[in-house]
Amino acid sequence: MGECVGLDAIERRLGGMKRYILTYIDEVSDYAIAMAVPQLTSHTAKRFFETCFKLTPYTIEQVITDNGLRFESSIFKQKLAL
């Protein structure tokens, strides 16, 4: 477990407003976390990953994401380097 976790962002429209959900899933165990967020930014993604890191009961070895701007920013990549 923790060998490879995936992060993704989901955007939905509800009542004419955009809603966002960040998702985190361990590819081996299917351990998952999802969180509704007010906006999709690199700061939001970084805080979400920090929360997931604290809640995950094992060591995370590898993180995969899509090429979304929030995951490609230097702010987010600096967090992954720690």
N, CA and C of each residue as an Amber inpcrd file, in Angstrom:
protein
   246
   0.8350000  -1.1830000   0.0000000   0.0000000   0.0000000   0.0000000
   0.8780000   1.2430000   0.0000000   0.3600000   2.2770000  -0.6490000
   1.0990000   3.5260000  -0.7140000   2.1340000   3.5570000  -1.8140000
   2.2380000   2.4410000  -2.5490000   3.2240000   2.4030000  -3.6240000
   2.9360000   3.4640000  -4.6700000   1.6710000   3.6480000  -5.0010000
   1.2980000   4.6220000  -6.0180000  -0.0880000   5.1720000  -5.6960000
  -0.1680000   6.4730000  -5.4930000  -1.4560000   7.1150000  -5.2650000
  -1.7320000   8.0870000  -6.4010000  -2.9910000   8.2240000  -6.7400000
  -3.3940000   9.1280000  -7.8050000  -4.2180000  10.2800000  -7.2640000
  -3.9620000  11.4620000  -7.7890000  -4.7320000  12.6560000  -7.4470000
  -5.4330000  13.1430000  -8.6990000  -6.6680000  13.5870000  -8.5430000
  -7.4030000  14.1120000  -9.6870000  -8.3890000  15.1640000  -9.2080000
  -8.8740000  15.9540000 -10.1430000  -9.8610000  16.9860000  -9.8450000
 -11.0880000  16.7500000 -10.7140000 -12.2430000  16.9260000 -10.1070000
 -13.5120000  16.7680000 -10.8080000 -14.2380000  18.1030000 -10.7430000
 -14.7620000  18.5430000 -11.8830000 -15.5490000  19.7760000 -11.9300000
 -16.9650000  19.4190000 -12.3510000 -17.9380000  19.8890000 -11.6020000
 -19.3480000  19.6650000 -11.9110000 -20.0820000  20.9970000 -11.8300000
 -21.1340000  21.1090000 -12.6150000 -21.9880000  22.2970000 -12.5340000
 -23.2850000  21.9000000 -11.8370000 -23.6510000  22.7020000 -10.8660000
 -24.8620000  22.4480000 -10.0990000 -25.5850000  23.7710000  -9.9150000
 -26.7710000  23.8630000 -10.4530000 -27.5180000  25.1170000 -10.3410000
 -26.8110000  26.2820000 -11.0010000 -26.0970000  26.0180000 -12.0900000
 -25.3810000  27.0700000 -12.8000000 -24.0630000  27.4790000 -12.1630000
 -23.6850000  26.8130000 -11.0770000 -22.4230000  27.1350000 -10.4040000
 -21.4490000  25.9700000 -10.5320000 -20.1780000  26.2980000 -10.6420000
 -19.1500000  25.2610000 -10.6920000 -18.8810000  24.7300000  -9.2930000
 -18.7690000  23.4220000  -9.1940000 -18.4180000  22.7400000  -7.9450000
 -17.1930000  21.8840000  -8.2250000 -16.3050000  21.7730000  -7.2530000
 -15.0550000  21.0490000  -7.4580000 -14.8520000  19.9980000  -6.3740000
 -14.3180000  18.8620000  -6.7830000 -13.9760000  17.7900000  -5.8530000
 -12.5670000  17.3230000  -6.1870000 -11.7060000  17.2760000  -5.1880000
 -10.3720000  16.7060000  -5.3540000 -10.4200000  15.2720000  -4.8430000
  -9.7940000  14.3680000  -5.5770000  -9.8130000  12.9550000  -5.2010000
  -8.3970000  12.4150000  -5.0630000  -8.2750000  11.4260000  -4.1940000
  -6.9990000  10.7810000  -3.8790000  -7.3110000   9.3020000  -3.7340000
  -6.5850000   8.4500000  -4.4490000  -6.8300000   7.0160000  -4.3310000
  -5.5200000   6.2410000  -4.4000000  -5.3750000   5.2860000  -3.4910000
  -4.2330000   4.3760000  -3.5190000  -4.5440000   3.3170000  -4.5690000
  -3.6850000   3.1890000  -5.5570000  -3.9260000   2.2830000  -6.6740000
  -3.9150000   0.8140000  -6.2660000  -3.3050000   0.4690000  -5.1460000
  -3.2230000  -0.9290000  -4.7070000  -4.3940000  -1.3020000  -3.8010000
  -4.6310000  -0.5120000  -2.7740000  -5.6430000  -0.8740000  -1.7730000
  -7.0160000  -0.2520000  -2.0240000  -7.0980000   0.7210000  -2.9320000
  -8.3170000   1.4940000  -3.1870000  -8.7060000   2.3950000  -2.0140000
  -7.7920000   2.6040000  -1.0680000  -8.0110000   3.5890000  -0.0030000
  -8.2100000   4.9340000  -0.6950000  -9.2860000   5.6470000  -0.3650000
  -9.5970000   6.8740000  -1.0950000 -10.0590000   7.9860000  -0.1650000
  -9.8000000   9.2050000  -0.6100000 -10.2570000  10.4070000   0.0790000
 -10.7790000  11.3530000  -0.9990000 -11.9000000  12.0000000  -0.7420000
 -12.4310000  13.0230000  -1.6460000 -12.8230000  14.2270000  -0.8050000
 -12.6170000  15.4100000  -1.3720000 -12.9210000  16.6310000  -0.6270000
 -13.4820000  17.6820000  -1.5850000 -14.6130000  18.2570000  -1.2200000
 -15.1610000  19.3740000  -1.9810000 -14.3520000  20.6200000  -1.6450000
 -14.0050000  21.3820000  -2.6720000 -13.2200000  22.6000000  -2.4790000
 -13.8860000  23.7530000  -3.2320000 -13.7020000  24.9930000  -2.7610000
 -14.3680000  26.1330000  -3.3950000 -13.7890000  26.5170000  -4.7540000
 -12.5150000  26.1970000  -4.9730000 -11.8740000  26.5280000  -6.2510000
 -10.6990000  25.5940000  -6.4850000 -10.3220000  25.4610000  -7.7520000
  -9.1990000  24.5880000  -8.1020000  -7.9640000  25.4350000  -8.3440000
  -7.0870000  25.4660000  -7.3690000  -5.8320000  26.2000000  -7.4970000
  -4.6960000  25.3030000  -7.0210000  -3.4850000  25.7070000  -7.3010000
  -2.3370000  24.9350000  -6.8270000  -2.2630000  24.9500000  -5.3010000
  -2.6750000  26.0520000  -4.6820000  -2.6810000  26.1170000  -3.2120000
  -3.7030000  25.1340000  -2.6330000  -4.8770000  25.0660000  -3.2650000
  -5.9040000  24.1250000  -2.8180000  -5.4110000  22.6920000  -2.9660000
  -4.7880000  22.3830000  -4.1060000  -4.2640000  21.0290000  -4.3370000
  -3.1820000  20.6860000  -3.3200000  -2.3270000  21.6370000  -3.0220000
  -1.2540000  21.4170000  -2.0410000  -1.8390000  21.1240000  -0.6620000
  -2.8080000  21.9270000  -0.2370000  -3.4370000  21.7040000   1.0780000
  -4.1660000  20.3600000   1.1170000  -4.8280000  20.0100000   0.0200000
  -5.5200000  18.7190000  -0.0450000  -4.5210000  17.5760000   0.0960000
  -3.4020000  17.6530000  -0.6310000  -2.3990000  16.5930000  -0.5370000
  -1.8200000  16.5200000   0.8750000  -1.5870000  17.6620000   1.5040000
  -1.0870000  17.6670000   2.8880000  -2.0630000  16.9380000   3.8150000
  -3.3510000  17.1870000   3.6280000  -4.3770000  16.5080000   4.4280000
  -4.3540000  15.0090000   4.1660000  -4.2890000  14.6180000   2.8980000
  -4.2480000  13.1910000   2.5430000  -3.0130000  12.5230000   3.1290000
  -1.8860000  13.2100000   3.0580000  -0.6310000  12.6740000   3.5910000
  -0.7710000  12.3720000   5.0810000  -1.4250000  13.2750000   5.8120000
  -1.6210000  13.0840000   7.2530000  -2.5950000  11.9510000   7.5570000
  -3.6050000  11.7730000   6.7070000  -4.6460000  10.7720000   6.9550000
  -4.3010000   9.3740000   6.4550000  -3.3130000   9.2750000   5.5780000
  -2.9590000   7.9780000   5.0060000  -2.1530000   7.1670000   6.0170000
  -2.5880000   5.9200000   6.2910000  -1.9420000   5.1190000   7.3390000
  -0.6640000   4.3980000   6.9050000  -0.0610000   4.8040000   5.8110000
   1.1720000   4.1830000   5.3350000   1.9780000   5.2140000   4.5550000
   3.1940000   4.8830000   4.2060000   4.0800000   5.7990000   3.4930000
   3.7160000   5.8610000   2.0130000   3.6320000   7.0680000   1.4810000
   3.3500000   7.2740000   0.0620000   4.6770000   7.2720000  -0.6840000
   4.7880000   6.4070000  -1.6820000   6.0390000   6.2850000  -2.4260000
   6.0180000   7.0240000  -3.7560000   4.8650000   7.0500000  -4.4260000
   4.7780000   7.6840000  -5.7380000   3.4100000   8.3280000  -5.8920000
   3.3740000   9.5060000  -6.5270000   2.1240000  10.2180000  -6.7720000
   1.9770000  10.4310000  -8.2690000   0.7960000  10.0830000  -8.7960000
   0.5130000  10.3570000 -10.2040000  -0.6630000  11.3230000 -10.2830000
  -0.6170000  12.2000000 -11.2770000  -1.6920000  13.1660000 -11.5060000
  -1.8830000  13.3190000 -13.0030000  -2.9630000  14.0130000 -13.3710000
  -3.0790000  14.4170000 -14.7620000  -2.1860000  15.6480000 -14.9380000
  -2.2390000  16.2630000 -16.0890000  -1.3850000  17.4240000 -16.3330000
  -2.0970000  18.7390000 -16.0340000  -3.0820000  18.6930000 -15.1310000
  -3.8050000  19.9120000 -14.7710000  -2.8740000  20.9480000 -14.1660000
  -3.1820000  22.2110000 -14.4140000  -2.3270000  23.3050000 -13.9400000
  -2.1050000  23.2550000 -12.4390000  -3.1220000  22.8550000 -11.6840000
  -2.9890000  22.8340000 -10.2130000  -1.9540000  21.8270000  -9.7640000
  -1.7490000  20.7470000 -10.5420000  -0.7740000  19.7210000 -10.1810000
   0.5950000  19.9510000 -10.8270000   0.6590000  20.8240000 -11.8030000
   1.9160000  21.0930000 -12.5020000   2.6410000  22.3260000 -11.9610000
   2.0340000  23.0330000 -11.0390000   2.6330000  24.2660000 -10.5200000
   3.8410000  23.9670000  -9.6370000   4.7060000  24.9510000  -9.5090000
   5.8840000  24.7880000  -8.6500000   5.4690000  24.6460000  -7.1860000
   4.3750000  25.2840000  -6.7980000   3.8850000  25.1890000  -5.4120000
   3.5680000  23.7380000  -5.0650000   2.8370000  23.0600000  -5.9510000
   2.4600000  21.6720000  -5.6940000   3.6730000  20.7510000  -5.7960000
   4.5030000  20.9610000  -6.8090000   5.6770000  20.0970000  -6.9960000
   6.6700000  20.2190000  -5.8400000   6.7810000  21.3960000  -5.2480000
   7.6540000  21.5590000  -4.0780000   7.1540000  20.7090000  -2.9210000
   5.8430000  20.6190000  -2.7580000   5.2730000  19.7950000  -1.6910000
   5.5970000  18.3220000  -1.9340000   5.5180000  17.8790000  -3.1770000
   5.8160000  16.4810000  -3.4940000   7.2690000  16.1390000  -3.2250000
   8.1370000  17.1140000  -3.3460000   9.5690000  16.8660000  -3.1640000
   9.9350000  16.6210000  -1.7040000   9.0780000  16.9990000  -0.7750000
   9.3840000  16.8410000   0.6550000   9.3090000  15.4120000   1.1110000
